[in-house]
């Protein structure tokens, strides 16, 4: 197995270096587009060789379960930007527009709001510098670009992206995503749910399809079952199941006895991006389709648990969908495990050939409540993980998503049983889901 894995890794590195050479050639062709034929050939060849050498050096120094060094990723980003800058120039954009646009795209890919704002600002500064210093201007509207203008546009785009990535790396030093493991057996990552979707659509039938694929026994809408078998499985230094209010305990161990009402509260700054994500990703995927407002939740929420029983145990899939048409909201696989005397809850959200897992650590709250949080675990198991599941071998390649955090608190108050589920990204709060749980008739 080690030999095969090493052979695959070596083949993958060779493919990556070859891809970098092609990327460098494209960048060189853009940068030297308006020079003589000989200069173009030399420039394209030199760019291909340089980027291939950078990639090869970065991968030679790369430790297991690490991504390539930041300087190699910056070089690759600049190489990608150069042909795009050349194309923008051909469409009539000047250095200022090209620089601002390149910085804006690079900043948007960083996702963090601060990076989104920083990208176009740095890009505009780089573009303005080229506008002042360079000769690359058109003589009049509609005229063909001169050689310096076209060459400058590719250089502006590359310089804007490289400058932004460098400044961003210096300013934002806390990694929001890191490579956790590459091609490892599922047993190496007990805090990851290693279940993916074999199709492009997850939907409310996922657990049934999982049973068919694994040969397990499928049961739909199981009566009187919980998302966990027993809260005793979660006992640890910060959590005593005996202190939990009986109603809270009943909800976890007999979830299907309850109906759910959801009231979402979105931060205004995130709503436009979420509406785009929902239209392009969540609904076509049939997964993570959170309501946008209270009016939408008036359609009603159907909550059920489907199971798959195998020799390894019982897989519990908590499926929440809109009551009127069964459109999926969440399809989550709930598991528990123990490590060093502590219990954890891992919730896996299947996606095509991948899985997004939230592993949460429990603690008691005043009044008999239960808190589950993705941070504050001394062993580092709690957190969020985006995992690719190899369909042939079942091996996992996992990213730790440090920039995402959540906290769920279930409690009893004067109105009965409730929950508050808060989410943060890049340490900025963006969504709170307020739940009310009532017994089914």
CSV table of C-alpha atoms in Angstrom, one decimal:
chain,number,residue,atom,x,y,z
A,1,UNK,CA,0.0,0.0,0.0
A,2,UNK,CA,2.8,2.4,0.9
A,3,UNK,CA,4.6,1.7,-2.4
A,4,UNK,CA,1.4,2.3,-4.4
A,5,UNK,CA,0.6,5.5,-2.5
A,6,UNK,CA,4.2,6.7,-3.1
A,7,UNK,CA,3.9,6.0,-6.8
A,8,UNK,CA,0.6,7.9,-7.0
A,9,UNK,CA,2.2,10.8,-5.2
A,10,UNK,CA,5.1,10.8,-7.5
A,11,UNK,CA,2.9,10.7,-10.6
A,12,UNK,CA,0.8,13.5,-9.1
A,13,UNK,CA,3.8,15.7,-8.6
A,14,UNK,CA,5.0,15.1,-12.2
A,15,UNK,CA,1.5,16.0,-13.5
A,16,UNK,CA,1.5,19.1,-11.3
A,17,UNK,CA,4.9,20.2,-12.6
A,18,UNK,CA,3.8,19.6,-16.2
A,19,UNK,CA,0.6,21.7,-15.6
A,20,UNK,CA,2.7,24.5,-14.1
A,21,UNK,CA,4.9,24.5,-17.2
A,22,UNK,CA,1.8,24.8,-19.4
A,23,UNK,CA,0.6,27.6,-17.2
A,24,UNK,CA,3.9,29.4,-17.4
A,25,UNK,CA,3.9,29.1,-21.2
A,26,UNK,CA,0.5,30.7,-21.3
A,27,UNK,CA,1.7,33.6,-19.1
A,28,UNK,CA,4.8,34.0,-21.2
A,29,UNK,CA,2.8,34.1,-24.4
A,30,UNK,CA,0.7,36.9,-22.9
A,31,UNK,CA,3.6,38.9,-21.5
A,32,UNK,CA,5.6,38.8,-24.8
A,33,UNK,CA,2.6,38.9,-27.1
A,34,UNK,CA,3.7,42.1,-28.9
A,35,UNK,CA,7.4,41.4,-29.3
A,36,UNK,CA,9.2,39.8,-32.2
A,37,UNK,CA,8.7,36.2,-33.0
A,38,UNK,CA,12.0,35.2,-31.5
A,39,UNK,CA,11.4,37.1,-28.3
A,40,UNK,CA,8.0,35.5,-28.0
A,41,UNK,CA,9.5,32.0,-28.3
A,42,UNK,CA,12.2,32.7,-25.8
A,43,UNK,CA,9.9,34.5,-23.4
A,44,UNK,CA,7.3,31.7,-23.6
A,45,UNK,CA,9.9,29.0,-23.1
A,46,UNK,CA,11.6,30.8,-20.2
A,47,UNK,CA,8.3,31.4,-18.4
A,48,UNK,CA,7.3,27.8,-18.8
A,49,UNK,CA,10.6,26.6,-17.4
A,50,UNK,CA,10.6,29.1,-14.6
A,51,UNK,CA,7.2,28.3,-13.3
A,52,UNK,CA,7.9,24.5,-13.6
A,53,UNK,CA,11.1,25.0,-11.6
A,54,UNK,CA,9.2,26.9,-8.9
A,55,UNK,CA,6.6,24.3,-8.7
A,56,UNK,CA,9.1,21.4,-8.6
A,57,UNK,CA,11.1,23.1,-5.9
A,58,UNK,CA,8.0,23.8,-3.8
A,59,UNK,CA,6.8,20.2,-4.0
A,60,UNK,CA,10.3,18.9,-3.3
A,61,UNK,CA,10.3,20.9,0.0
A,62,UNK,CA,6.7,20.0,0.7
A,63,UNK,CA,6.1,18.0,3.9
A,64,UNK,CA,3.4,15.3,4.1
A,65,UNK,CA,-0.1,16.7,4.4
A,66,UNK,CA,1.1,20.2,3.5
A,67,UNK,CA,0.1,22.4,0.6
A,68,UNK,CA,2.8,23.9,-1.6
A,69,UNK,CA,4.6,27.0,-0.2
A,70,UNK,CA,2.9,30.3,-0.5
A,71,UNK,CA,5.6,31.7,-2.8
A,72,UNK,CA,4.8,29.0,-5.4
A,73,UNK,CA,1.1,29.7,-5.1
A,74,UNK,CA,1.7,33.4,-5.6
A,75,UNK,CA,3.7,32.7,-8.7
A,76,UNK,CA,1.0,30.4,-10.1
A,77,UNK,CA,-1.7,33.1,-9.4
A,78,UNK,CA,0.3,35.7,-11.2
A,79,UNK,CA,0.7,33.4,-14.2
A,80,UNK,CA,-3.0,32.8,-14.4
A,81,UNK,CA,-3.7,36.5,-14.3
A,82,UNK,CA,-1.4,37.4,-17.2
A,83,UNK,CA,-3.4,35.9,-20.0
A,84,UNK,CA,-6.6,37.3,-18.5
A,85,UNK,CA,-5.0,40.8,-18.4
A,86,UNK,CA,-4.0,40.4,-22.1
A,87,UNK,CA,-7.6,39.4,-23.0
A,88,UNK,CA,-9.0,42.4,-21.0
A,89,UNK,CA,-6.7,44.7,-22.9
A,90,UNK,CA,-7.9,43.3,-26.2
A,91,UNK,CA,-11.4,44.1,-25.1
A,92,UNK,CA,-10.4,47.8,-24.6
A,93,UNK,CA,-9.5,47.9,-20.8
A,94,UNK,CA,-6.7,50.2,-19.7
A,95,UNK,CA,-4.1,49.5,-17.0
A,96,UNK,CA,-6.2,51.0,-14.2
A,97,UNK,CA,-9.2,48.9,-15.1
A,98,UNK,CA,-7.1,45.7,-15.6
A,99,UNK,CA,-5.3,46.2,-12.3
A,100,UNK,CA,-8.5,46.9,-10.3
A,101,UNK,CA,-10.3,44.0,-11.9
A,102,UNK,CA,-7.5,41.5,-11.3
A,103,UNK,CA,-7.2,42.6,-7.7
A,104,UNK,CA,-11.0,42.4,-7.2
A,105,UNK,CA,-11.1,38.8,-8.5
A,106,UNK,CA,-8.2,37.8,-6.4
A,107,UNK,CA,-9.7,39.4,-3.3
A,108,UNK,CA,-13.1,37.8,-4.0
A,109,UNK,CA,-11.4,34.3,-4.1
A,110,UNK,CA,-10.1,35.0,-0.6
A,111,UNK,CA,-13.7,35.1,0.6
A,112,UNK,CA,-12.8,36.9,3.9
A,113,UNK,CA,-14.5,40.4,3.8
A,114,UNK,CA,-11.3,42.2,4.6
A,115,UNK,CA,-9.6,40.4,1.7
A,116,UNK,CA,-12.5,41.2,-0.7
A,117,UNK,CA,-12.0,44.9,0.1
A,118,UNK,CA,-8.2,44.8,0.0
A,119,UNK,CA,-8.0,43.2,-3.5
A,120,UNK,CA,-9.4,46.0,-5.7
A,121,UNK,CA,-7.7,48.6,-3.6
A,122,UNK,CA,-4.2,47.1,-4.3
A,123,UNK,CA,-5.1,46.3,-7.9
A,124,UNK,CA,-6.1,49.9,-8.5
A,125,UNK,CA,-2.9,51.2,-6.9
A,126,UNK,CA,-0.8,48.9,-9.2
A,127,UNK,CA,-2.8,49.8,-12.2
A,128,UNK,CA,-2.5,53.5,-11.5
A,129,UNK,CA,1.3,53.1,-11.1
A,130,UNK,CA,1.5,51.5,-14.6
A,131,UNK,CA,-0.7,54.2,-16.0
A,132,UNK,CA,1.6,56.9,-14.8
A,133,UNK,CA,4.9,55.1,-15.5
A,134,UNK,CA,4.1,53.2,-18.7
A,135,UNK,CA,3.6,54.3,-22.3
A,136,UNK,CA,0.7,51.9,-22.7
A,137,UNK,CA,-2.1,54.2,-23.9
A,138,UNK,CA,-4.4,54.1,-26.9
A,139,UNK,CA,-4.2,57.0,-29.3
A,140,UNK,CA,-8.0,57.2,-29.7
A,141,UNK,CA,-11.1,55.1,-29.1
A,142,UNK,CA,-11.4,52.1,-31.5
A,143,UNK,CA,-7.8,52.2,-32.6
A,144,UNK,CA,-5.6,49.1,-32.3
A,145,UNK,CA,-3.5,48.9,-29.2
A,146,UNK,CA,0.2,49.6,-29.4
A,147,UNK,CA,2.7,46.9,-28.3
A,148,UNK,CA,3.5,48.5,-25.0
A,149,UNK,CA,-0.2,48.7,-24.0
A,150,UNK,CA,-0.9,45.0,-24.6
A,151,UNK,CA,2.3,43.9,-22.9
A,152,UNK,CA,1.6,46.2,-20.0
A,153,UNK,CA,-1.9,44.8,-19.5
A,154,UNK,CA,-0.7,41.3,-19.0
A,155,UNK,CA,2.1,42.6,-16.7
A,156,UNK,CA,-0.4,44.8,-14.8
A,157,UNK,CA,-2.7,41.9,-14.1
A,158,UNK,CA,0.1,39.6,-13.0
A,159,UNK,CA,1.7,42.3,-10.8
A,160,UNK,CA,-1.7,43.3,-9.2
A,161,UNK,CA,-2.4,39.7,-8.2
A,162,UNK,CA,1.2,39.0,-7.0
A,163,UNK,CA,1.2,42.2,-5.0
A,164,UNK,CA,-2.2,41.5,-3.5
A,165,UNK,CA,-1.3,37.9,-2.6
A,166,UNK,CA,2.0,39.0,-1.0
A,167,UNK,CA,0.4,41.8,1.1
A,168,UNK,CA,-2.5,39.5,2.1
A,169,UNK,CA,-0.1,36.8,3.2
A,170,UNK,CA,1.7,39.3,5.4
A,171,UNK,CA,-1.4,40.9,6.9
A,172,UNK,CA,-3.6,37.9,7.3
A,173,UNK,CA,-1.2,35.4,8.8
A,174,UNK,CA,-3.8,33.0,10.3
A,175,UNK,CA,-4.6,30.3,7.8
A,176,UNK,CA,-8.3,29.9,7.2
A,177,UNK,CA,-7.8,26.6,5.4
A,178,UNK,CA,-5.0,24.0,5.7
A,179,UNK,CA,-4.3,20.6,4.3
A,180,UNK,CA,-5.0,18.1,7.1
A,181,UNK,CA,-4.3,14.8,5.4
A,182,UNK,CA,-3.8,13.4,1.9
A,183,UNK,CA,-4.9,9.9,0.9
A,184,UNK,CA,-5.2,8.3,4.3
A,185,UNK,CA,-7.6,5.6,5.5
A,186,UNK,CA,-10.7,6.7,7.2
A,187,UNK,CA,-9.5,5.3,10.5
A,188,UNK,CA,-6.8,7.9,10.7
A,189,UNK,CA,-9.4,10.7,10.9
A,190,UNK,CA,-12.1,9.6,13.4
A,191,UNK,CA,-13.5,13.1,13.5
A,192,UNK,CA,-14.4,13.1,9.8
A,193,UNK,CA,-17.6,11.4,8.5
A,194,UNK,CA,-16.3,9.5,5.5
A,195,UNK,CA,-19.6,9.3,3.5
A,196,UNK,CA,-20.0,11.1,0.2
A,197,UNK,CA,-22.7,11.2,-2.4
A,198,UNK,CA,-22.1,9.1,-5.5
A,199,UNK,CA,-24.3,11.5,-7.6
A,200,UNK,CA,-24.5,15.2,-8.2
A,201,UNK,CA,-27.7,15.5,-6.2
A,202,UNK,CA,-27.9,14.6,-2.5
A,203,UNK,CA,-31.5,15.1,-1.7
A,204,UNK,CA,-33.8,13.5,0.9
A,205,UNK,CA,-33.2,10.0,-0.7
A,206,UNK,CA,-29.6,10.0,0.2
A,207,UNK,CA,-29.8,7.5,3.1
A,208,UNK,CA,-31.8,5.1,1.0
A,209,UNK,CA,-29.2,5.3,-1.8
A,210,UNK,CA,-26.4,4.8,0.8
A,211,UNK,CA,-28.1,1.6,2.0
A,212,UNK,CA,-28.2,0.3,-1.6
A,213,UNK,CA,-24.6,1.1,-2.2
A,214,UNK,CA,-23.3,-0.5,1.1
A,215,UNK,CA,-25.7,-3.4,1.2
A,216,UNK,CA,-27.1,-2.3,4.6
A,217,UNK,CA,-30.6,-2.5,5.8
A,218,UNK,CA,-32.6,0.7,5.2
A,219,UNK,CA,-35.3,2.0,7.4
A,220,UNK,CA,-37.3,5.2,6.5
A,221,UNK,CA,-38.6,7.7,9.0
A,222,UNK,CA,-37.8,5.6,12.0
A,223,UNK,CA,-40.1,6.1,14.9
A,224,UNK,CA,-38.9,7.2,18.4
A,225,UNK,CA,-35.2,7.5,17.5
A,226,UNK,CA,-32.6,10.2,18.3
A,227,UNK,CA,-29.7,11.8,16.5
A,228,UNK,CA,-27.5,10.1,19.2
A,229,UNK,CA,-28.1,6.8,20.9
A,230,UNK,CA,-27.3,8.1,24.4
A,231,UNK,CA,-25.9,11.4,25.9
A,232,UNK,CA,-23.8,9.1,28.0
A,233,UNK,CA,-21.6,8.6,24.9
A,234,UNK,CA,-20.6,12.3,25.1
A,235,UNK,CA,-19.5,12.4,28.8
A,236,UNK,CA,-16.2,14.1,29.5
A,237,UNK,CA,-14.4,16.7,31.7
A,238,UNK,CA,-16.6,19.5,30.4
A,239,UNK,CA,-19.9,17.6,30.1
A,240,UNK,CA,-21.9,15.6,32.7
A,241,UNK,CA,-25.0,14.0,31.1
A,242,UNK,CA,-26.6,13.8,34.6
A,243,UNK,CA,-26.9,17.6,34.7
A,244,UNK,CA,-28.9,17.8,31.5
A,245,UNK,CA,-32.6,18.7,31.7
A,246,UNK,CA,-34.7,15.7,30.9
A,247,UNK,CA,-36.5,17.5,28.0
A,248,UNK,CA,-33.1,18.3,26.4
A,249,UNK,CA,-32.0,14.8,26.8
A,250,UNK,CA,-35.2,13.5,25.3
A,251,UNK,CA,-34.7,15.7,22.3
A,252,UNK,CA,-31.3,14.2,21.5
A,253,UNK,CA,-32.2,10.6,22.3
A,254,UNK,CA,-35.7,10.7,20.8
A,255,UNK,CA,-35.5,13.4,18.2
A,256,UNK,CA,-38.4,12.1,16.1
A,257,UNK,CA,-40.8,12.8,18.9
A,258,UNK,CA,-40.5,16.5,18.2
A,259,UNK,CA,-41.6,19.0,15.5
A,260,UNK,CA,-39.3,21.9,14.5
A,261,UNK,CA,-39.9,25.6,13.8
A,262,UNK,CA,-37.0,27.6,12.5
A,263,UNK,CA,-36.5,31.4,12.4
A,264,UNK,CA,-33.3,32.4,10.5
A,265,UNK,CA,-31.5,35.6,11.2
A,266,UNK,CA,-29.0,36.6,8.5
A,267,UNK,CA,-26.5,39.4,8.8
A,268,UNK,CA,-27.2,41.9,6.0
A,269,UNK,CA,-23.7,41.8,4.5
A,270,UNK,CA,-23.9,38.1,3.8
A,271,UNK,CA,-27.4,37.8,2.3
A,272,UNK,CA,-26.4,38.7,-1.3
A,273,UNK,CA,-23.7,36.1,-1.4
A,274,UNK,CA,-25.8,33.5,0.2
A,275,UNK,CA,-28.7,34.1,-2.3
A,276,UNK,CA,-26.2,33.5,-5.1
A,277,UNK,CA,-24.8,30.4,-3.4
A,278,UNK,CA,-28.3,29.1,-2.8
A,279,UNK,CA,-29.4,29.5,-6.4
A,280,UNK,CA,-26.1,28.1,-8.0
A,281,UNK,CA,-25.1,25.5,-5.4
A,282,UNK,CA,-27.5,24.6,-2.6
A,283,UNK,CA,-30.7,23.9,-4.5
A,284,UNK,CA,-29.1,22.1,-7.5
A,285,UNK,CA,-27.1,20.0,-4.9
A,286,UNK,CA,-30.1,19.3,-2.6
A,287,UNK,CA,-28.0,20.1,0.5
A,288,UNK,CA,-27.4,23.0,2.9
A,289,UNK,CA,-30.4,24.9,1.7
A,290,UNK,CA,-31.1,27.1,4.7
A,291,UNK,CA,-34.2,29.3,4.7
A,292,UNK,CA,-33.6,33.0,3.9
A,293,UNK,CA,-36.4,34.5,6.0
A,294,UNK,CA,-39.2,33.6,8.4
A,295,UNK,CA,-41.8,33.8,5.6
A,296,UNK,CA,-40.1,30.8,3.9
A,297,UNK,CA,-40.1,28.8,7.1
A,298,UNK,CA,-43.9,29.1,7.2
A,299,UNK,CA,-44.0,26.4,4.6
A,300,UNK,CA,-43.3,24.1,7.6
A,301,UNK,CA,-40.3,21.9,8.3
A,302,UNK,CA,-40.5,18.1,8.2
A,303,UNK,CA,-37.9,16.3,10.4
A,304,UNK,CA,-37.2,12.6,10.1
A,305,UNK,CA,-34.4,10.2,10.7
A,306,UNK,CA,-33.6,7.4,8.2
A,307,UNK,CA,-31.2,4.7,9.2
A,308,UNK,CA,-28.8,2.1,7.5
A,309,UNK,CA,-27.9,-0.9,9.6
A,310,UNK,CA,-24.7,-2.7,8.8
A,311,UNK,CA,-22.3,-5.0,10.6
A,312,UNK,CA,-20.4,-1.9,11.7
A,313,UNK,CA,-23.4,-0.3,13.4
A,314,UNK,CA,-26.3,2.0,12.6
A,315,UNK,CA,-25.9,5.1,10.4
A,316,UNK,CA,-28.4,7.9,11.4
A,317,UNK,CA,-29.4,10.4,8.7
A,318,UNK,CA,-31.3,13.4,10.1
A,319,UNK,CA,-33.2,14.8,7.2
A,320,UNK,CA,-34.9,18.2,7.4
A,321,UNK,CA,-37.0,19.4,4.4
A,322,UNK,CA,-39.8,21.8,3.7
A,323,UNK,CA,-43.2,20.2,4.6
A,324,UNK,CA,-45.0,21.3,1.5
A,325,UNK,CA,-42.8,19.7,-1.2
A,326,UNK,CA,-40.0,17.8,0.6
A,327,UNK,CA,-37.4,20.2,-0.8
A,328,UNK,CA,-34.2,19.4,1.2
A,329,UNK,CA,-32.9,21.8,3.8
A,330,UNK,CA,-30.2,19.6,5.5
A,331,UNK,CA,-29.2,16.0,5.0
A,332,UNK,CA,-26.8,15.2,7.9
A,333,UNK,CA,-25.2,12.0,9.1
A,334,UNK,CA,-24.9,12.0,12.9
A,335,UNK,CA,-22.2,10.0,14.6
A,336,UNK,CA,-20.5,10.0,18.0
A,337,UNK,CA,-17.0,8.8,19.1
A,338,UNK,CA,-14.7,9.1,22.1
A,339,UNK,CA,-11.1,10.2,22.4
A,340,UNK,CA,-9.0,10.5,25.5
A,341,UNK,CA,-12.0,10.3,27.8
A,342,UNK,CA,-14.0,12.9,25.8
A,343,UNK,CA,-17.1,12.4,23.7
A,344,UNK,CA,-17.7,14.2,20.4
A,345,UNK,CA,-20.5,14.6,17.9
A,346,UNK,CA,-19.6,14.6,14.2
A,347,UNK,CA,-22.2,15.7,11.7
A,348,UNK,CA,-21.3,14.9,8.1
A,349,UNK,CA,-23.1,16.7,5.2
A,350,UNK,CA,-22.5,14.6,2.1
A,351,UNK,CA,-21.7,16.2,-1.3
A,352,UNK,CA,-20.6,14.7,-4.6
A,353,UNK,CA,-17.5,12.6,-3.9
A,354,UNK,CA,-17.0,14.7,-0.7
A,355,UNK,CA,-18.2,15.5,2.7
A,356,UNK,CA,-18.3,18.6,4.9
A,357,UNK,CA,-18.0,17.5,8.5
A,358,UNK,CA,-18.7,19.5,11.7
A,359,UNK,CA,-17.2,17.9,14.8
A,360,UNK,CA,-18.4,19.4,18.0
A,361,UNK,CA,-17.4,19.1,21.6
A,362,UNK,CA,-20.2,19.2,24.3
A,363,UNK,CA,-20.4,21.1,27.5
A,364,UNK,CA,-23.1,21.8,30.2
A,365,UNK,CA,-24.8,25.2,30.4
A,366,UNK,CA,-26.8,26.7,33.3
A,367,UNK,CA,-30.3,25.4,33.7
A,368,UNK,CA,-29.7,22.0,32.3
A,369,UNK,CA,-28.8,23.0,28.7
A,370,UNK,CA,-26.3,21.4,26.4
A,371,UNK,CA,-23.8,23.3,24.2
A,372,UNK,CA,-22.0,21.9,21.2
A,373,UNK,CA,-19.1,24.0,19.8
A,374,UNK,CA,-16.6,23.6,17.1
A,375,UNK,CA,-13.9,25.4,19.1
A,376,UNK,CA,-12.3,25.0,22.5
A,377,UNK,CA,-11.2,21.4,22.2
A,378,UNK,CA,-7.7,20.8,23.7
A,379,UNK,CA,-7.1,17.9,21.4
A,380,UNK,CA,-7.9,19.7,18.2
A,381,UNK,CA,-10.6,17.2,17.0
A,382,UNK,CA,-13.4,19.7,17.1
A,383,UNK,CA,-13.7,21.8,13.9
A,384,UNK,CA,-14.8,21.8,10.3
A,385,UNK,CA,-13.4,19.5,7.6
A,386,UNK,CA,-13.9,19.4,3.9
A,387,UNK,CA,-13.0,15.9,2.6
A,388,UNK,CA,-12.6,14.2,-0.7
A,389,UNK,CA,-13.5,10.5,-0.6
A,390,UNK,CA,-11.7,8.4,-3.2
A,391,UNK,CA,-14.5,6.3,-4.8
A,392,UNK,CA,-12.2,3.4,-5.5
A,393,UNK,CA,-10.2,3.1,-2.3
A,394,UNK,CA,-12.2,5.1,0.3
A,395,UNK,CA,-9.1,7.0,1.2
A,396,UNK,CA,-9.6,10.6,2.5
A,397,UNK,CA,-8.0,13.8,1.5
A,398,UNK,CA,-9.1,16.4,4.0
A,399,UNK,CA,-8.9,20.2,4.5
A,400,UNK,CA,-9.3,21.8,7.9
A,401,UNK,CA,-11.5,24.9,7.5
A,402,UNK,CA,-10.3,27.0,10.4
A,403,UNK,CA,-12.2,30.1,9.3
A,404,UNK,CA,-15.6,28.5,10.0
A,405,UNK,CA,-17.1,28.1,13.5
A,406,UNK,CA,-20.4,27.2,15.0
A,407,UNK,CA,-22.1,26.9,18.4
A,408,UNK,CA,-25.4,25.1,19.1
A,409,UNK,CA,-27.1,25.5,22.5
A,410,UNK,CA,-30.3,23.6,23.4
A,411,UNK,CA,-32.1,24.8,26.4
A,412,UNK,CA,-35.4,24.9,28.3
A,413,UNK,CA,-37.1,28.2,29.1
A,414,UNK,CA,-40.5,29.6,29.9
A,415,UNK,CA,-41.7,28.9,26.3
A,416,UNK,CA,-40.5,25.3,26.4
A,417,UNK,CA,-37.7,23.6,24.4
A,418,UNK,CA,-35.6,25.9,22.2
A,419,UNK,CA,-32.2,26.1,20.5
A,420,UNK,CA,-29.9,28.8,19.2
A,421,UNK,CA,-27.5,27.8,16.4
A,422,UNK,CA,-24.9,30.5,15.7
A,423,UNK,CA,-22.4,30.5,12.8
A,424,UNK,CA,-19.3,32.6,12.2
A,425,UNK,CA,-16.9,32.9,9.3
A,426,UNK,CA,-13.5,34.6,9.5
A,427,UNK,CA,-14.6,35.5,13.1
A,428,UNK,CA,-17.5,37.4,11.8
A,429,UNK,CA,-21.1,36.3,12.9
A,430,UNK,CA,-23.3,35.8,9.8
A,431,UNK,CA,-26.2,33.6,10.7
A,432,UNK,CA,-28.2,32.5,13.7
A,433,UNK,CA,-30.9,29.9,13.5
A,434,UNK,CA,-33.5,30.0,16.3
A,435,UNK,CA,-35.4,26.7,16.9
A,436,UNK,CA,-38.5,25.8,18.8
A,437,UNK,CA,-39.2,22.1,19.4
A,438,UNK,CA,-42.6,20.9,20.3
A,439,UNK,CA,-43.9,17.3,20.8
A,440,UNK,CA,-45.7,15.8,17.9
A,441,UNK,CA,-49.4,15.0,18.5
